[in-house]
Amino acid sequence: MTTIRTVFGVVGLVALILGLIGMHGFRTVTSWFDTTYYTLQLFVLGSDPLQPPVDQAIPWQLQAARFLAPLFTVATVVETTRVLLAGEIRRLRSRLARRHAVICGDTPFAKALAAQLFATGERVVVVRSAPIRPFELRHRRLLGVSGDARSPEVLRAAGLRRARWLYICGDDDQVNHAVSVTAGTELQLRRSSPWIFVQLNRQQTCHLLQARRLGAANSNRFRLDYFHVDDVAARSLYRRHPLPPRDADGRPLRLLISGDTSFARVLLVETARHWRFAGGQRDHLEVDVIGRDAGRTVATLHARFPFLEAACRVRAHDELLGDWLPEISRPAHYDRIYLCHEDEQRMLDLALESTQLWQAVTEKVFVAAHEATALADAFHGGELNDLLDEVGGKLRVYPIITQACDAQLIADDLTERLAVRFHQRYLDTARGAASPSSAVGWKQLSEPLRNANRAQVQGIAAKMQKLGCVIAVRNGEDGLITDRELEELAELEHTRWCEERAGQGWRHAERRDDRRRRHPDLVPWQDLGEAGREKARDAVRYMTEMLADEGFTIVRLTEPVRATTV
């Protein structure tokens, strides 16, 4: 558009110059005042001296101006109309958009997420309560709607029913819940619905509501999950800066996490999870946690996440960072230090001025902050924008809001993570019996097979209802499943699997044939062989293990029947 405007600007200027030259001295035009006046008339599709009859030859300059001037006028009218109707055009394009992302919210996170999605080539429709300025959304793939997202009309104007994703990112959790309810009402009974991601501003509430969502019996109506920026930012940190491996005979990797924020708690759990999935041994990772209430924090996390104790050695110290520094300054005591304090400005000042802190680490000091995006860009903006020294590469300002704006990690929600683990379990147990189409990693797996694993996760709610149980946040104890309950749940799992396969056109046959969609286990439970029954039992056992790893457990609403447990 800038190029087109420039071209027509040049056309208008050339028409004006040629018109002045050609009009000067034409017929009775003798003064420059008349010359200018008659030349300007060319831009309104006519000029008095050129009205017929014309009794003298028209100079070539004037002939060219007769055509160029109206062309400039038409272009000006079209551009003016486009600018005046830009709002209406954008509203129409937003309503008619397809396979796009809808982002609701006026927060910095919502704006950063919109920019990140737009940068990857996605079509984005932002929904804001504040009016969108005329030239604020200049790019064709970035659209906008002004209004209250709790209104069905506003969500329809954003093309909700044809969207791929809906991100609800307001700064008020109650408003975010209201928007999710409105979206759910709009999308009910639709065969294809966008994935809905609701941002919550309290990490503890987010975890609690994830349990309630996982236990919702109608959770398969449409995909919905809750997320917190600290959770996403912690996963993003180890995706961008993975922990270095340690040799069997090498010294342990030593980390220090300082602070009592929710990000510090999430980071400790994510550190253990990342180390375990990377195949690291417990004795090769030591984590010191310091803060005013570090002991109680670590005890709570150990009770909630059983793998934490098995993945690494964690030591808690109820001290302040200022008191801790003299003990670790020399020689270098830690491979990494993470600073996660509520007073972000004071923490940044400490990281910038404390030579003891720099000397205490061999790799990096990460300063996690929600409001340091610009400072992080000044430090780590790339070769052309590295305005500040990183203390020999040791200082790393980690902007939580920016790093959490990762659509891929947000989409890797609880349902997706559990589905990936179900598939990995299948690969580990099936070994040579796995079909060629399913014996691949999650990224290479076809979408129908991915949906089959997601359906297995969504079927957890029905199993809990059958037991008279609910899913709750784990506090040190796991619900035990009796032998009788295991058998009931395994039969439910087999029935669910048969229905899911039958819906995809699979039928029973004596031998498995993936091409013709035939499987020998597509029979009622009473006709199923012991090998098939054991696969269903293993899926139920693994379900409880996965829930514990995510910080959840099974809680009975009534007293259990006394029996042998598994």
Coordinates of C-alpha atoms in Angstrom, one line a residue, residues 131-444:
P131 CA -11.6 1.0 21.2
I132 CA -9.1 0.0 18.5
R133 CA -7.5 3.0 16.9
P134 CA -7.9 3.4 13.1
F135 CA -4.3 2.8 12.2
E136 CA -3.4 0.4 15.1
L137 CA -4.0 -2.8 13.1
R138 CA -2.2 -2.1 9.9
H139 CA -1.6 -5.6 8.6
R140 CA -4.0 -7.6 6.6
R141 CA -3.7 -10.7 8.8
L142 CA -4.2 -8.9 12.0
L143 CA -7.9 -8.0 12.6
G144 CA -9.8 -6.5 15.5
V145 CA -13.2 -6.2 17.2
S146 CA -14.0 -3.8 20.0
G147 CA -16.5 -4.8 22.6
D148 CA -17.2 -7.0 25.7
A149 CA -16.0 -10.6 24.9
R150 CA -18.7 -11.8 27.3
S151 CA -21.3 -10.9 24.7
P152 CA -22.2 -13.6 22.1
E153 CA -22.5 -10.9 19.4
V154 CA -18.9 -9.8 19.9
L155 CA -17.6 -13.4 19.7
R156 CA -19.6 -14.0 16.6
A157 CA -18.2 -10.8 15.1
A158 CA -14.7 -12.3 15.8
G159 CA -15.7 -15.4 13.8
L160 CA -15.6 -17.7 16.8
R161 CA -17.4 -20.6 15.2
R162 CA -14.9 -20.9 12.3
A163 CA -11.8 -20.2 14.5
R164 CA -9.0 -22.8 15.3
W165 CA -8.1 -21.4 18.7
L166 CA -9.7 -19.1 21.3
Y167 CA -7.3 -17.5 23.8
I168 CA -9.0 -15.8 26.8
C169 CA -6.3 -13.6 28.4
G170 CA -8.0 -10.9 30.5
D171 CA -6.6 -9.6 33.8
D172 CA -9.8 -10.5 35.7
D173 CA -10.3 -14.3 36.2
Q174 CA -14.1 -13.9 36.7
V175 CA -14.4 -12.2 33.4
N176 CA -12.3 -14.9 31.8
H177 CA -14.6 -17.5 33.2
A178 CA -17.6 -15.6 31.9
V179 CA -16.1 -15.4 28.4
S180 CA -15.4 -19.2 28.4
V181 CA -19.0 -19.9 29.4
T182 CA -20.3 -17.7 26.6
A183 CA -18.0 -19.4 24.1
G184 CA -19.1 -22.8 25.4
T185 CA -22.7 -21.9 24.8
E186 CA -22.0 -20.7 21.3
L187 CA -20.1 -23.8 20.4
Q188 CA -22.3 -26.5 21.9
L189 CA -23.4 -29.3 19.6
R190 CA -21.0 -28.2 16.9
R191 CA -19.0 -30.9 15.2
S192 CA -15.8 -28.8 14.8
S193 CA -15.0 -26.3 17.5
P194 CA -11.9 -24.2 18.3
W195 CA -9.6 -25.2 21.2
I196 CA -10.2 -22.9 24.1
F197 CA -7.4 -21.8 26.4
V198 CA -8.3 -19.7 29.5
Q199 CA -5.5 -17.8 31.2
L200 CA -5.8 -17.6 35.0
N201 CA -3.9 -15.2 37.1
R202 CA -3.4 -17.4 40.2
Q203 CA -1.3 -20.5 39.6
Q204 CA -2.9 -22.5 42.5
T205 CA -6.4 -21.8 41.1
C206 CA -5.2 -22.9 37.7
H207 CA -4.1 -26.2 39.0
L208 CA -7.3 -26.8 40.9
L209 CA -9.5 -26.0 37.9
Q210 CA -7.4 -28.3 35.7
A211 CA -8.5 -31.1 38.0
R212 CA -12.1 -30.1 37.8
R213 CA -11.9 -29.9 34.0
L214 CA -10.2 -33.3 33.7
G215 CA -13.0 -34.8 35.8
A216 CA -15.9 -33.2 33.8
A217 CA -18.0 -35.9 32.2
N218 CA -18.8 -33.8 29.1
S219 CA -15.2 -32.6 28.6
N220 CA -15.2 -34.1 25.1
R221 CA -17.9 -31.6 23.8
F222 CA -15.1 -29.2 23.0
R223 CA -11.4 -28.8 24.0
L224 CA -10.9 -26.4 26.9
D225 CA -8.0 -26.0 29.3
Y226 CA -6.6 -23.5 31.8
F227 CA -3.1 -22.2 31.8
H228 CA -0.9 -19.9 33.8
V229 CA 1.9 -17.8 32.3
D230 CA 4.4 -19.2 34.9
D231 CA 3.8 -22.8 33.9
V232 CA 4.3 -22.0 30.2
A233 CA 7.3 -19.8 30.9
A234 CA 9.0 -22.5 33.0
R235 CA 8.5 -25.1 30.2
S236 CA 9.8 -22.6 27.7
L237 CA 12.9 -21.9 29.7
Y238 CA 14.1 -25.5 29.5
R239 CA 13.1 -25.8 25.9
R240 CA 15.4 -22.8 25.1
H241 CA 18.0 -23.5 27.7
P242 CA 18.1 -27.3 28.4
L243 CA 20.2 -28.6 31.3
P244 CA 23.6 -29.9 30.2
P245 CA 24.0 -33.7 30.7
R246 CA 26.4 -35.1 33.3
D247 CA 28.7 -38.1 32.9
A248 CA 28.3 -41.0 35.3
D249 CA 31.6 -40.2 36.9
G250 CA 31.2 -36.4 36.8
R251 CA 30.3 -34.0 39.6
P252 CA 26.6 -33.4 40.1
L253 CA 24.9 -30.5 38.3
R254 CA 24.1 -27.9 41.0
L255 CA 21.3 -25.3 40.8
L256 CA 20.1 -22.6 43.1
I257 CA 16.5 -21.3 43.0
S258 CA 16.0 -18.2 45.1
G259 CA 12.6 -16.7 45.9
D260 CA 9.0 -17.5 47.1
T261 CA 7.1 -16.6 43.9
S262 CA 4.8 -19.0 42.1
F263 CA 7.4 -19.1 39.3
A264 CA 10.0 -20.4 41.7
R265 CA 7.7 -23.2 42.7
V266 CA 6.8 -24.1 39.2
L267 CA 10.4 -23.9 38.1
L268 CA 11.5 -26.4 40.7
V269 CA 8.9 -28.9 39.5
E270 CA 9.7 -28.3 35.9
T271 CA 13.4 -28.7 36.6
A272 CA 12.8 -32.2 38.1
R273 CA 10.5 -33.1 35.2
H274 CA 12.9 -32.0 32.5
W275 CA 15.8 -33.8 34.2
R276 CA 13.8 -37.0 34.5
F277 CA 12.6 -37.0 30.8
A278 CA 16.2 -36.3 29.7
G279 CA 17.3 -39.5 31.4
G280 CA 19.3 -37.8 34.2
Q281 CA 20.0 -39.7 37.4
R282 CA 18.9 -38.4 40.8
D283 CA 22.4 -38.2 42.3
H284 CA 23.5 -36.1 39.3
L285 CA 21.3 -33.1 40.1
E286 CA 21.3 -31.1 43.3
V287 CA 18.9 -28.2 43.8
D288 CA 19.1 -25.7 46.7
V289 CA 16.0 -23.7 47.3
I290 CA 16.3 -20.5 49.5
G291 CA 13.6 -18.2 50.6
R292 CA 11.7 -17.0 53.7
D293 CA 9.4 -20.1 53.6
A294 CA 11.5 -22.5 51.5
G295 CA 11.1 -25.5 53.8
R296 CA 7.4 -25.5 53.7
T297 CA 7.3 -24.8 50.0
V298 CA 9.5 -27.8 49.2
A299 CA 7.6 -30.1 51.6
T300 CA 4.3 -29.1 49.8
L301 CA 5.8 -29.8 46.4
H302 CA 7.2 -33.1 47.5
A303 CA 3.7 -34.1 48.7
R304 CA 2.1 -33.0 45.5
F305 CA 4.5 -34.4 42.9
P306 CA 5.9 -37.8 43.8
F307 CA 8.5 -37.8 41.1
L308 CA 10.3 -34.7 42.6
E309 CA 12.0 -36.8 45.3
A310 CA 13.0 -39.5 42.8
A311 CA 14.3 -37.1 40.1
C312 CA 16.8 -35.0 42.0
R313 CA 18.1 -34.0 45.5
V314 CA 16.4 -30.9 46.8
R315 CA 17.6 -29.0 49.9
A316 CA 15.5 -26.2 51.4
H317 CA 17.1 -23.2 53.3
D318 CA 14.9 -20.6 55.1
E319 CA 17.3 -17.8 54.4
L320 CA 17.5 -14.7 52.3
L321 CA 19.7 -14.4 49.2
G322 CA 21.8 -11.6 50.7
D323 CA 22.7 -13.8 53.7
W324 CA 23.4 -16.8 51.4
L325 CA 25.8 -15.1 49.0
P326 CA 28.9 -14.9 51.1
E327 CA 28.9 -18.6 51.5
I328 CA 28.9 -19.4 47.8
S329 CA 30.9 -16.7 46.1
R330 CA 34.3 -18.5 45.8
P331 CA 35.0 -21.0 44.3
A332 CA 32.0 -21.1 41.8
H333 CA 29.4 -23.1 43.7
Y334 CA 26.5 -23.5 41.2
D335 CA 26.1 -24.2 37.5
R336 CA 22.9 -22.1 37.4
I337 CA 21.2 -19.6 39.6
Y338 CA 17.5 -18.6 39.2
L339 CA 16.3 -15.4 40.9
C340 CA 12.5 -15.4 41.3
H341 CA 11.6 -12.6 43.7
E342 CA 8.5 -10.5 44.1
D343 CA 10.5 -7.2 44.2
E344 CA 11.7 -7.5 40.6
Q345 CA 13.5 -4.1 40.6
R346 CA 15.5 -4.9 43.7
M347 CA 16.3 -8.3 42.2
L348 CA 17.5 -6.8 39.0
D349 CA 19.7 -4.3 40.8
L350 CA 21.2 -7.1 42.8
A351 CA 21.9 -9.1 39.7
L352 CA 23.5 -6.1 38.0
E353 CA 25.7 -5.0 40.9
S354 CA 26.6 -8.2 42.8
T355 CA 30.1 -9.5 41.8
Q356 CA 29.6 -12.3 44.4
L357 CA 26.6 -13.5 42.4
W358 CA 28.6 -13.6 39.1
Q359 CA 31.5 -15.5 40.8
A360 CA 29.1 -18.0 42.3
V361 CA 28.0 -19.5 39.0
T362 CA 29.8 -21.3 36.2
E363 CA 27.0 -21.0 33.5
K364 CA 24.3 -18.4 34.0
V365 CA 22.3 -16.3 36.4
F366 CA 18.6 -16.2 35.2
V367 CA 16.6 -13.2 36.5
A368 CA 13.0 -14.1 36.0
A369 CA 10.7 -11.0 35.8
H370 CA 7.3 -10.1 34.5
E371 CA 8.0 -6.5 33.6
A372 CA 11.5 -6.6 32.1
T373 CA 10.8 -7.3 28.4
A374 CA 12.5 -4.1 27.2
L375 CA 15.6 -4.7 29.4
A376 CA 15.8 -8.3 28.2
D377 CA 15.8 -7.0 24.6
A378 CA 18.6 -4.5 25.4
F379 CA 20.7 -7.4 26.8
H380 CA 19.8 -10.2 24.4
G381 CA 18.4 -8.4 21.3
G382 CA 20.8 -10.2 18.8
E383 CA 23.9 -9.1 17.0
L384 CA 22.5 -5.8 15.9
N385 CA 20.7 -4.9 19.2
D386 CA 22.9 -6.1 22.0
L387 CA 23.1 -2.8 23.8
L388 CA 24.3 -4.1 27.2
D389 CA 27.1 -6.4 28.3
E390 CA 25.9 -9.8 29.6
V391 CA 28.7 -10.1 32.1
G392 CA 30.7 -12.5 30.0
G393 CA 27.5 -14.4 29.0
K394 CA 26.6 -15.1 32.7
L395 CA 23.6 -12.8 33.1
R396 CA 20.3 -13.7 31.5
V397 CA 17.2 -11.5 32.0
Y398 CA 14.3 -13.8 31.5
P399 CA 11.0 -12.0 30.7
I400 CA 8.2 -14.3 31.8
I401 CA 5.4 -12.6 29.8
T402 CA 7.3 -12.7 26.5
Q403 CA 8.6 -16.3 27.0
A404 CA 5.1 -17.5 27.9
C405 CA 3.8 -16.3 24.5
D406 CA 4.4 -19.6 22.9
A407 CA 1.3 -20.9 21.2
Q408 CA 2.8 -24.4 20.7
L409 CA 3.4 -24.7 24.5
I410 CA 0.0 -23.3 25.4
A411 CA -1.6 -25.9 23.0
D412 CA 0.5 -28.6 24.8
D413 CA -2.1 -28.5 27.6
L414 CA -3.0 -31.1 30.2
T415 CA -5.1 -33.2 27.8
E416 CA -2.3 -33.1 25.2
R417 CA 0.4 -34.0 27.6
L418 CA -1.5 -37.0 29.0
A419 CA -2.4 -38.1 25.5
V420 CA 1.3 -38.0 24.5
R421 CA 2.2 -40.1 27.6
F422 CA -0.5 -42.7 26.8
H423 CA 1.0 -43.1 23.3
Q424 CA 4.5 -43.4 24.7
R425 CA 3.3 -46.1 27.1
Y426 CA 1.7 -47.9 24.1
L427 CA 5.1 -47.8 22.3
D428 CA 6.9 -49.0 25.3
T429 CA 4.6 -52.0 26.0
A430 CA 3.6 -52.9 22.5
R431 CA 7.1 -53.2 21.1
G432 CA 7.0 -55.5 18.0
A433 CA 3.2 -55.8 18.2
A434 CA 2.6 -52.1 17.3
S435 CA 1.3 -51.4 13.8
P436 CA 3.5 -49.5 11.4
S437 CA 1.1 -46.5 11.4
S438 CA 1.1 -46.2 15.2
A439 CA 4.8 -47.3 15.9
V440 CA 6.0 -43.7 15.5
G441 CA 6.6 -40.7 17.7
W442 CA 3.8 -38.3 18.6
K443 CA 4.8 -35.7 16.0
Q444 CA 4.7 -38.3 13.2

